[in-house]
PDB file of C-alpha atoms in Angstrom:
ATOM      1  CA  UNK A   1      -4.804  12.762  -4.062  1.00  0.00           C
ATOM      2  CA  UNK A   2      -1.635  14.717  -4.654  1.00  0.00           C
ATOM      3  CA  UNK A   3       1.737  13.524  -3.378  1.00  0.00           C
ATOM      4  CA  UNK A   4       4.326  15.997  -2.060  1.00  0.00           C
ATOM      5  CA  UNK A   5       7.757  15.523  -0.473  1.00  0.00           C
ATOM      6  CA  UNK A   6      10.150  17.549   1.643  1.00  0.00           C
ATOM      7  CA  UNK A   7      13.159  16.265   3.617  1.00  0.00           C
ATOM      8  CA  UNK A   8      15.590  17.689   6.158  1.00  0.00           C
ATOM      9  CA  UNK A   9      13.167  19.741   8.246  1.00  0.00           C
ATOM     10  CA  UNK A  10      15.802  19.866  11.009  1.00  0.00           C
ATOM     11  CA  UNK A  11      13.359  21.044  13.674  1.00  0.00           C
ATOM     12  CA  UNK A  12      14.843  21.915  17.046  1.00  0.00           C
ATOM     13  CA  UNK A  13      12.176  22.936  19.550  1.00  0.00           C
ATOM     14  CA  UNK A  14      13.749  21.164  22.546  1.00  0.00           C
ATOM     15  CA  UNK A  15      17.302  20.767  21.243  1.00  0.00           C
ATOM     16  CA  UNK A  16      18.252  24.199  19.813  1.00  0.00           C
ATOM     17  CA  UNK A  17      20.389  23.995  16.685  1.00  0.00           C
ATOM     18  CA  UNK A  18      20.609  27.212  14.652  1.00  0.00           C
ATOM     19  CA  UNK A  19      20.526  26.127  11.022  1.00  0.00           C
ATOM     20  CA  UNK A  20      21.751  29.541   9.903  1.00  0.00           C
ATOM     21  CA  UNK A  21      25.278  28.134  10.268  1.00  0.00           C
ATOM     22  CA  UNK A  22      24.496  26.574   6.874  1.00  0.00           C
ATOM     23  CA  UNK A  23      23.448  29.909   5.366  1.00  0.00           C
ATOM     24  CA  UNK A  24      21.145  32.880   5.984  1.00  0.00           C
ATOM     25  CA  UNK A  25      18.419  31.238   3.891  1.00  0.00           C
ATOM     26  CA  UNK A  26      17.718  28.991   6.896  1.00  0.00           C
ATOM     27  CA  UNK A  27      16.548  31.915   9.074  1.00  0.00           C
ATOM     28  CA  UNK A  28      13.030  31.153  10.280  1.00  0.00           C
ATOM     29  CA  UNK A  29      12.858  28.020   8.155  1.00  0.00           C
ATOM     30  CA  UNK A  30      10.244  26.117  10.241  1.00  0.00           C
ATOM     31  CA  UNK A  31       7.672  28.850   9.724  1.00  0.00           C
ATOM     32  CA  UNK A  32       8.526  29.032   6.028  1.00  0.00           C
ATOM     33  CA  UNK A  33       7.848  25.292   5.734  1.00  0.00           C
ATOM     34  CA  UNK A  34       4.603  25.462   7.706  1.00  0.00           C
ATOM     35  CA  UNK A  35       3.244  28.461   5.774  1.00  0.00           C
ATOM     36  CA  UNK A  36       3.987  27.012   2.338  1.00  0.00           C
ATOM     37  CA  UNK A  37       2.722  23.578   3.376  1.00  0.00           C
ATOM     38  CA  UNK A  38      -0.654  25.106   4.305  1.00  0.00           C
ATOM     39  CA  UNK A  39      -0.805  26.919   0.958  1.00  0.00           C
ATOM     40  CA  UNK A  40      -0.280  23.723  -1.031  1.00  0.00           C
ATOM     41  CA  UNK A  41      -1.403  20.610   0.803  1.00  0.00           C
ATOM     42  CA  UNK A  42      -5.030  19.520   1.214  1.00  0.00           C
ATOM     43  CA  UNK A  43      -6.308  17.128   3.904  1.00  0.00           C
ATOM     44  CA  UNK A  44      -6.650  14.306   1.337  1.00  0.00           C
ATOM     45  CA  UNK A  45      -3.038  14.662   0.100  1.00  0.00           C
ATOM     46  CA  UNK A  46       0.078  12.673   1.014  1.00  0.00           C
ATOM     47  CA  UNK A  47       3.387  14.200   2.152  1.00  0.00           C
ATOM     48  CA  UNK A  48       6.623  12.189   2.218  1.00  0.00           C
ATOM     49  CA  UNK A  49       9.251  13.168   4.796  1.00  0.00           C
ATOM     50  CA  UNK A  50      12.494  11.314   3.992  1.00  0.00           C
ATOM     51  CA  UNK A  51      14.592  11.972   7.043  1.00  0.00           C
ATOM     52  CA  UNK A  52      16.391  14.436   9.301  1.00  0.00           C
ATOM     53  CA  UNK A  53      13.166  15.600  10.867  1.00  0.00           C
ATOM     54  CA  UNK A  54      14.311  16.562  14.376  1.00  0.00           C
ATOM     55  CA  UNK A  55      17.560  17.304  16.174  1.00  0.00           C
ATOM     56  CA  UNK A  56      16.149  15.720  19.358  1.00  0.00           C
ATOM     57  CA  UNK A  57      18.009  12.894  21.053  1.00  0.00           C
ATOM     58  CA  UNK A  58      14.972  11.250  22.704  1.00  0.00           C
ATOM     59  CA  UNK A  59      11.558  10.304  21.361  1.00  0.00           C
ATOM     60  CA  UNK A  60       9.523  12.522  23.755  1.00  0.00           C
ATOM     61  CA  UNK A  61      11.541  15.573  22.652  1.00  0.00           C
ATOM     62  CA  UNK A  62      11.171  14.612  19.004  1.00  0.00           C
ATOM     63  CA  UNK A  63       7.403  14.418  19.448  1.00  0.00           C
ATOM     64  CA  UNK A  64       7.463  18.109  20.347  1.00  0.00           C
ATOM     65  CA  UNK A  65       8.973  18.750  16.909  1.00  0.00           C
ATOM     66  CA  UNK A  66       6.635  16.338  15.130  1.00  0.00           C
ATOM     67  CA  UNK A  67       3.442  17.720  16.721  1.00  0.00           C
ATOM     68  CA  UNK A  68       3.229  20.848  14.523  1.00  0.00           C
ATOM     69  CA  UNK A  69       3.907  18.700  11.450  1.00  0.00           C
ATOM     70  CA  UNK A  70       1.153  16.297  12.474  1.00  0.00           C
ATOM     71  CA  UNK A  71      -1.242  19.248  12.759  1.00  0.00           C
ATOM     72  CA  UNK A  72      -0.649  20.267   9.130  1.00  0.00           C
ATOM     73  CA  UNK A  73      -2.930  19.021   6.327  1.00  0.00           C
ATOM     74  CA  UNK A  74      -2.364  15.646   4.716  1.00  0.00           C
ATOM     75  CA  UNK A  75      -1.214  12.171   5.650  1.00  0.00           C
ATOM     76  CA  UNK A  76       2.520  12.082   6.404  1.00  0.00           C
ATOM     77  CA  UNK A  77       4.953   9.212   5.803  1.00  0.00           C
ATOM     78  CA  UNK A  78       8.222   9.398   7.764  1.00  0.00           C
ATOM     79  CA  UNK A  79      11.618   7.860   7.066  1.00  0.00           C
ATOM     80  CA  UNK A  80      14.696   7.942   9.283  1.00  0.00           C
ATOM     81  CA  UNK A  81      17.608  10.242   8.409  1.00  0.00           C
ATOM     82  CA  UNK A  82      21.190  10.164   9.633  1.00  0.00           C
ATOM     83  CA  UNK A  83      20.488  12.857  12.257  1.00  0.00           C
ATOM     84  CA  UNK A  84      17.281  11.312  13.620  1.00  0.00           C
ATOM     85  CA  UNK A  85      19.026   9.956  16.723  1.00  0.00           C
ATOM     86  CA  UNK A  86      15.705   9.898  18.578  1.00  0.00           C
ATOM     87  CA  UNK A  87      14.237   7.237  16.238  1.00  0.00           C
ATOM     88  CA  UNK A  88      13.263   4.165  18.335  1.00  0.00           C
ATOM     89  CA  UNK A  89      12.082   0.694  17.370  1.00  0.00           C
ATOM     90  CA  UNK A  90       9.218   0.453  14.906  1.00  0.00           C
ATOM     91  CA  UNK A  91       6.755  -0.567  17.615  1.00  0.00           C
ATOM     92  CA  UNK A  92       7.607   2.314  19.947  1.00  0.00           C
ATOM     93  CA  UNK A  93       7.574   4.805  17.107  1.00  0.00           C
ATOM     94  CA  UNK A  94       4.208   3.759  15.724  1.00  0.00           C
ATOM     95  CA  UNK A  95       2.678   3.735  19.206  1.00  0.00           C
ATOM     96  CA  UNK A  96       3.819   7.346  19.708  1.00  0.00           C
ATOM     97  CA  UNK A  97       2.929   8.828  16.330  1.00  0.00           C
ATOM     98  CA  UNK A  98      -0.285  10.853  16.201  1.00  0.00           C
ATOM     99  CA  UNK A  99      -3.091  10.004  13.766  1.00  0.00           C
ATOM    100  CA  UNK A 100      -2.212  10.738  10.161  1.00  0.00           C
ATOM    101  CA  UNK A 101       1.497  10.014  10.640  1.00  0.00           C
ATOM    102  CA  UNK A 102       2.956   6.764   9.301  1.00  0.00           C
ATOM    103  CA  UNK A 103       6.527   5.442   9.212  1.00  0.00           C
ATOM    104  CA  UNK A 104       8.441   3.158   6.873  1.00  0.00           C
ATOM    105  CA  UNK A 105      10.700   0.819   8.886  1.00  0.00           C
ATOM    106  CA  UNK A 106      11.941  -2.145   6.828  1.00  0.00           C
ATOM    107  CA  UNK A 107       8.435  -2.354   5.369  1.00  0.00           C
ATOM    108  CA  UNK A 108       6.026  -0.323   3.249  1.00  0.00           C
ATOM    109  CA  UNK A 109       2.805   1.646   3.620  1.00  0.00           C
ATOM    110  CA  UNK A 110      -0.110   2.057   1.225  1.00  0.00           C
ATOM    111  CA  UNK A 111      -2.142   5.270   1.139  1.00  0.00           C
ATOM    112  CA  UNK A 112      -4.829   5.444  -1.496  1.00  0.00           C
ATOM    113  CA  UNK A 113      -3.282   4.274  -4.752  1.00  0.00           C
ATOM    114  CA  UNK A 114       0.291   4.969  -3.596  1.00  0.00           C
ATOM    115  CA  UNK A 115       2.667   2.444  -2.015  1.00  0.00           C
ATOM    116  CA  UNK A 116       5.722   3.904  -0.287  1.00  0.00           C
ATOM    117  CA  UNK A 117       8.839   1.888   0.542  1.00  0.00           C
ATOM    118  CA  UNK A 118      12.361   2.924   1.440  1.00  0.00           C
ATOM    119  CA  UNK A 119      15.372   2.957   3.711  1.00  0.00           C
ATOM    120  CA  UNK A 120      17.786   5.534   5.081  1.00  0.00           C
ATOM    121  CA  UNK A 121      20.578   4.539   2.697  1.00  0.00           C
ATOM    122  CA  UNK A 122      24.231   5.305   3.332  1.00  0.00           C
ATOM    123  CA  UNK A 123      27.371   6.679   1.709  1.00  0.00           C
ATOM    124  CA  UNK A 124      27.956   5.161  -1.717  1.00  0.00           C
ATOM    125  CA  UNK A 125      31.182   4.751  -3.730  1.00  0.00           C
ATOM    126  CA  UNK A 126      32.041   7.468  -6.216  1.00  0.00           C
ATOM    127  CA  UNK A 127      35.342   9.091  -7.068  1.00  0.00           C
ATOM    128  CA  UNK A 128      36.608   7.696  -3.746  1.00  0.00           C
ATOM    129  CA  UNK A 129      36.265   4.133  -2.486  1.00  0.00           C
ATOM    130  CA  UNK A 130      34.382   3.438   0.730  1.00  0.00           C
ATOM    131  CA  UNK A 131      35.991   2.307   3.949  1.00  0.00           C
ATOM    132  CA  UNK A 132      35.329  -1.227   5.102  1.00  0.00           C
ATOM    133  CA  UNK A 133      32.909   0.069   7.745  1.00  0.00           C
ATOM    134  CA  UNK A 134      30.981   2.185   5.258  1.00  0.00           C
ATOM    135  CA  UNK A 135      30.824  -0.765   2.866  1.00  0.00           C
ATOM    136  CA  UNK A 136      29.296  -2.860   5.640  1.00  0.00           C
ATOM    137  CA  UNK A 137      26.745  -0.183   6.537  1.00  0.00           C
ATOM    138  CA  UNK A 138      25.797   0.312   2.892  1.00  0.00           C
ATOM    139  CA  UNK A 139      25.174  -3.427   2.500  1.00  0.00           C
ATOM    140  CA  UNK A 140      22.964  -3.385   5.598  1.00  0.00           C
ATOM    141  CA  UNK A 141      20.904  -0.486   4.249  1.00  0.00           C
ATOM    142  CA  UNK A 142      20.540  -2.214   0.894  1.00  0.00           C
ATOM    143  CA  UNK A 143      19.193  -5.282   2.684  1.00  0.00           C
ATOM    144  CA  UNK A 144      16.705  -3.111   4.579  1.00  0.00           C
ATOM    145  CA  UNK A 145      15.647  -1.502   1.311  1.00  0.00           C
ATOM    146  CA  UNK A 146      15.161  -4.943  -0.218  1.00  0.00           C
ATOM    147  CA  UNK A 147      12.919  -5.952   2.702  1.00  0.00           C
ATOM    148  CA  UNK A 148      10.898  -2.779   2.196  1.00  0.00           C
ATOM    149  CA  UNK A 149      10.537  -3.423  -1.543  1.00  0.00           C
ATOM    150  CA  UNK A 150       9.338  -6.969  -0.832  1.00  0.00           C
ATOM    151  CA  UNK A 151       6.712  -5.577   1.562  1.00  0.00           C
ATOM    152  CA  UNK A 152       5.647  -3.059  -1.079  1.00  0.00           C
ATOM    153  CA  UNK A 153       5.136  -5.813  -3.648  1.00  0.00           C
ATOM    154  CA  UNK A 154       2.824  -7.620  -1.221  1.00  0.00           C
ATOM    155  CA  UNK A 155       0.696  -4.496  -0.770  1.00  0.00           C
ATOM    156  CA  UNK A 156       0.709  -3.121  -4.299  1.00  0.00           C
ATOM    157  CA  UNK A 157      -2.461  -3.474  -6.333  1.00  0.00           C
ATOM    158  CA  UNK A 158      -3.055  -2.875 -10.054  1.00  0.00           C
ATOM    159  CA  UNK A 159      -2.943   0.831 -10.800  1.00  0.00           C
ATOM    160  CA  UNK A 160      -0.937   1.728  -7.685  1.00  0.00           C
ATOM    161  CA  UNK A 161       2.084   4.042  -7.880  1.00  0.00           C
ATOM    162  CA  UNK A 162       5.277   2.793  -6.209  1.00  0.00           C
ATOM    163  CA  UNK A 163       7.473   5.463  -4.618  1.00  0.00           C
ATOM    164  CA  UNK A 164      10.885   4.625  -3.159  1.00  0.00           C
ATOM    165  CA  UNK A 165      12.220   6.926  -0.423  1.00  0.00           C
ATOM    166  CA  UNK A 166      15.822   7.310   0.670  1.00  0.00           C
ATOM    167  CA  UNK A 167      17.477   9.814   2.938  1.00  0.00           C
ATOM    168  CA  UNK A 168      20.932   9.603   1.374  1.00  0.00           C
ATOM    169  CA  UNK A 169      21.199  10.014  -2.397  1.00  0.00           C
ATOM    170  CA  UNK A 170      21.114   6.686  -4.247  1.00  0.00           C
ATOM    171  CA  UNK A 171      24.576   7.150  -5.790  1.00  0.00           C
ATOM    172  CA  UNK A 172      27.607   9.449  -5.763  1.00  0.00           C
ATOM    173  CA  UNK A 173      29.343  11.105  -8.767  1.00  0.00           C
ATOM    174  CA  UNK A 174      30.289   9.677 -11.217  1.00  0.00           C
ATOM    175  CA  UNK A 175      27.360   7.470 -10.164  1.00  0.00           C
ATOM    176  CA  UNK A 176      28.679   3.904 -10.434  1.00  0.00           C
ATOM    177  CA  UNK A 177      26.271   1.089  -9.600  1.00  0.00           C
ATOM    178  CA  UNK A 178      26.125   0.141  -5.918  1.00  0.00           C
ATOM    179  CA  UNK A 179      23.997  -2.115  -3.683  1.00  0.00           C
ATOM    180  CA  UNK A 180      21.252   0.534  -3.380  1.00  0.00           C
ATOM    181  CA  UNK A 181      20.936   1.147  -7.121  1.00  0.00           C
ATOM    182  CA  UNK A 182      20.832  -2.594  -7.734  1.00  0.00           C
ATOM    183  CA  UNK A 183      17.792  -2.898  -5.460  1.00  0.00           C
ATOM    184  CA  UNK A 184      16.204   0.048  -7.265  1.00  0.00           C
ATOM    185  CA  UNK A 185      16.852  -1.564 -10.646  1.00  0.00           C
ATOM    186  CA  UNK A 186      15.048  -4.685  -9.462  1.00  0.00           C
ATOM    187  CA  UNK A 187      12.174  -2.807  -7.812  1.00  0.00           C
ATOM    188  CA  UNK A 188      11.499  -0.453 -10.749  1.00  0.00           C
ATOM    189  CA  UNK A 189       9.562   2.157  -8.749  1.00  0.00           C
ATOM    190  CA  UNK A 190       7.668   4.927 -10.481  1.00  0.00           C
ATOM    191  CA  UNK A 191       9.873   7.529  -8.836  1.00  0.00           C
ATOM    192  CA  UNK A 192      12.511   8.047  -6.142  1.00  0.00           C
ATOM    193  CA  UNK A 193      12.828  10.805  -3.546  1.00  0.00           C
ATOM    194  CA  UNK A 194      15.873  11.575  -1.420  1.00  0.00           C
ATOM    195  CA  UNK A 195      17.298  14.351   0.749  1.00  0.00           C
ATOM    196  CA  UNK A 196      20.473  14.875   2.796  1.00  0.00           C
ATOM    197  CA  UNK A 197      22.265  17.181   0.327  1.00  0.00           C
ATOM    198  CA  UNK A 198      22.213  20.870   1.197  1.00  0.00           C
ATOM    199  CA  UNK A 199      23.000  23.802  -1.073  1.00  0.00           C
ATOM    200  CA  UNK A 200      23.113  21.589  -4.170  1.00  0.00           C
ATOM    201  CA  UNK A 201      21.339  23.048  -7.231  1.00  0.00           C
ATOM    202  CA  UNK A 202      18.694  20.667  -8.516  1.00  0.00           C
ATOM    203  CA  UNK A 203      20.313  20.587 -11.945  1.00  0.00           C
ATOM    204  CA  UNK A 204      23.506  19.209 -10.358  1.00  0.00           C
ATOM    205  CA  UNK A 205      21.728  16.492  -8.391  1.00  0.00           C
ATOM    206  CA  UNK A 206      21.083  12.914  -9.444  1.00  0.00           C
ATOM    207  CA  UNK A 207      17.843  13.010 -11.418  1.00  0.00           C
ATOM    208  CA  UNK A 208      17.510   9.413 -12.676  1.00  0.00           C
ATOM    209  CA  UNK A 209      18.422   5.912 -11.541  1.00  0.00           C
ATOM    210  CA  UNK A 210      18.249   3.474 -14.429  1.00  0.00           C
ATOM    211  CA  UNK A 211      15.654   5.645 -16.106  1.00  0.00           C
ATOM    212  CA  UNK A 212      13.536   6.094 -12.971  1.00  0.00           C
ATOM    213  CA  UNK A 213      13.018   9.793 -12.082  1.00  0.00           C
ATOM    214  CA  UNK A 214      14.796  10.788  -8.852  1.00  0.00           C
ATOM    215  CA  UNK A 215      13.913  13.943  -6.913  1.00  0.00           C
ATOM    216  CA  UNK A 216      16.175  15.757  -4.444  1.00  0.00           C
ATOM    217  CA  UNK A 217      13.755  17.179  -1.867  1.00  0.00           C
ATOM    218  CA  UNK A 218      16.044  18.632   0.830  1.00  0.00           C
ATOM    219  CA  UNK A 219      14.155  21.562   2.344  1.00  0.00           C
ATOM    220  CA  UNK A 220      16.649  24.291   1.497  1.00  0.00           C
ATOM    221  CA  UNK A 221      16.967  23.076  -2.099  1.00  0.00           C
ATOM    222  CA  UNK A 222      13.168  23.423  -2.387  1.00  0.00           C
ATOM    223  CA  UNK A 223      13.230  26.859  -0.732  1.00  0.00           C
ATOM    224  CA  UNK A 224      11.271  25.209   2.084  1.00  0.00           C
ATOM    225  CA  UNK A 225       8.287  24.513  -0.178  1.00  0.00           C
ATOM    226  CA  UNK A 226       7.004  20.915  -0.439  1.00  0.00           C
ATOM    227  CA  UNK A 227       7.519  19.537  -3.929  1.00  0.00           C
ATOM    228  CA  UNK A 228       4.608  18.118  -5.896  1.00  0.00           C
ATOM    229  CA  UNK A 229       5.568  14.663  -7.179  1.00  0.00           C
ATOM    230  CA  UNK A 230       2.364  13.386  -8.713  1.00  0.00           C
ATOM    231  CA  UNK A 231      -1.428  13.669  -8.741  1.00  0.00           C
ATOM    232  CA  UNK A 232      -3.190  10.312  -8.649  1.00  0.00           C
ATOM    233  CA  UNK A 233      -6.507  11.829  -9.652  1.00  0.00           C
ATOM    234  CA  UNK A 234      -8.274  10.305  -6.636  1.00  0.00           C
TER     235      UNK A 234
END
């Protein structure tokens, strides 16, 4: 089984939102994602989707965006992003998702020899301090991440790979420690994936957290091509 990731699909079937306002490279981006996905991903593979999947405001509209993703090869694991306003409770979401689509919501999922945990994350302190409200929201996301890590520990078996997903990056330049990185330090995953940042060259993104490899997988950064993270050999 191979594991891929791509974030920030920003699909807009029902709720039109031209992404070309962020640059001409976004022209026709859904088809670019679908075509390259089919080239790379096999039915037995796993694809991580860490947030900002659909511009929809309601779950039924979001399902119109998720349907073509569900039809692509591989098992998909979803995480909420800051623009996924349609995201309902865990129970409603899981009841609506088609076969082969899973979601991480304050818990973890195991697919083959891979355990996936994560949380949306939030703004983190960097050169500028956070507001009191952002500090509160960051603490809440860190607690959700901690719950997810605990669930992952309960599911993980010897030989499993632990992947931690975030939507927001785990830290902000100059990358001081924060509640999210402290949870990561304790969890010691095999790797981290995150999205949210657009137009940022990979070499300027955060690539490690306490020695753990971190991968920016925002769709435009990847040129709309899912990124291979690992091959479990299954």
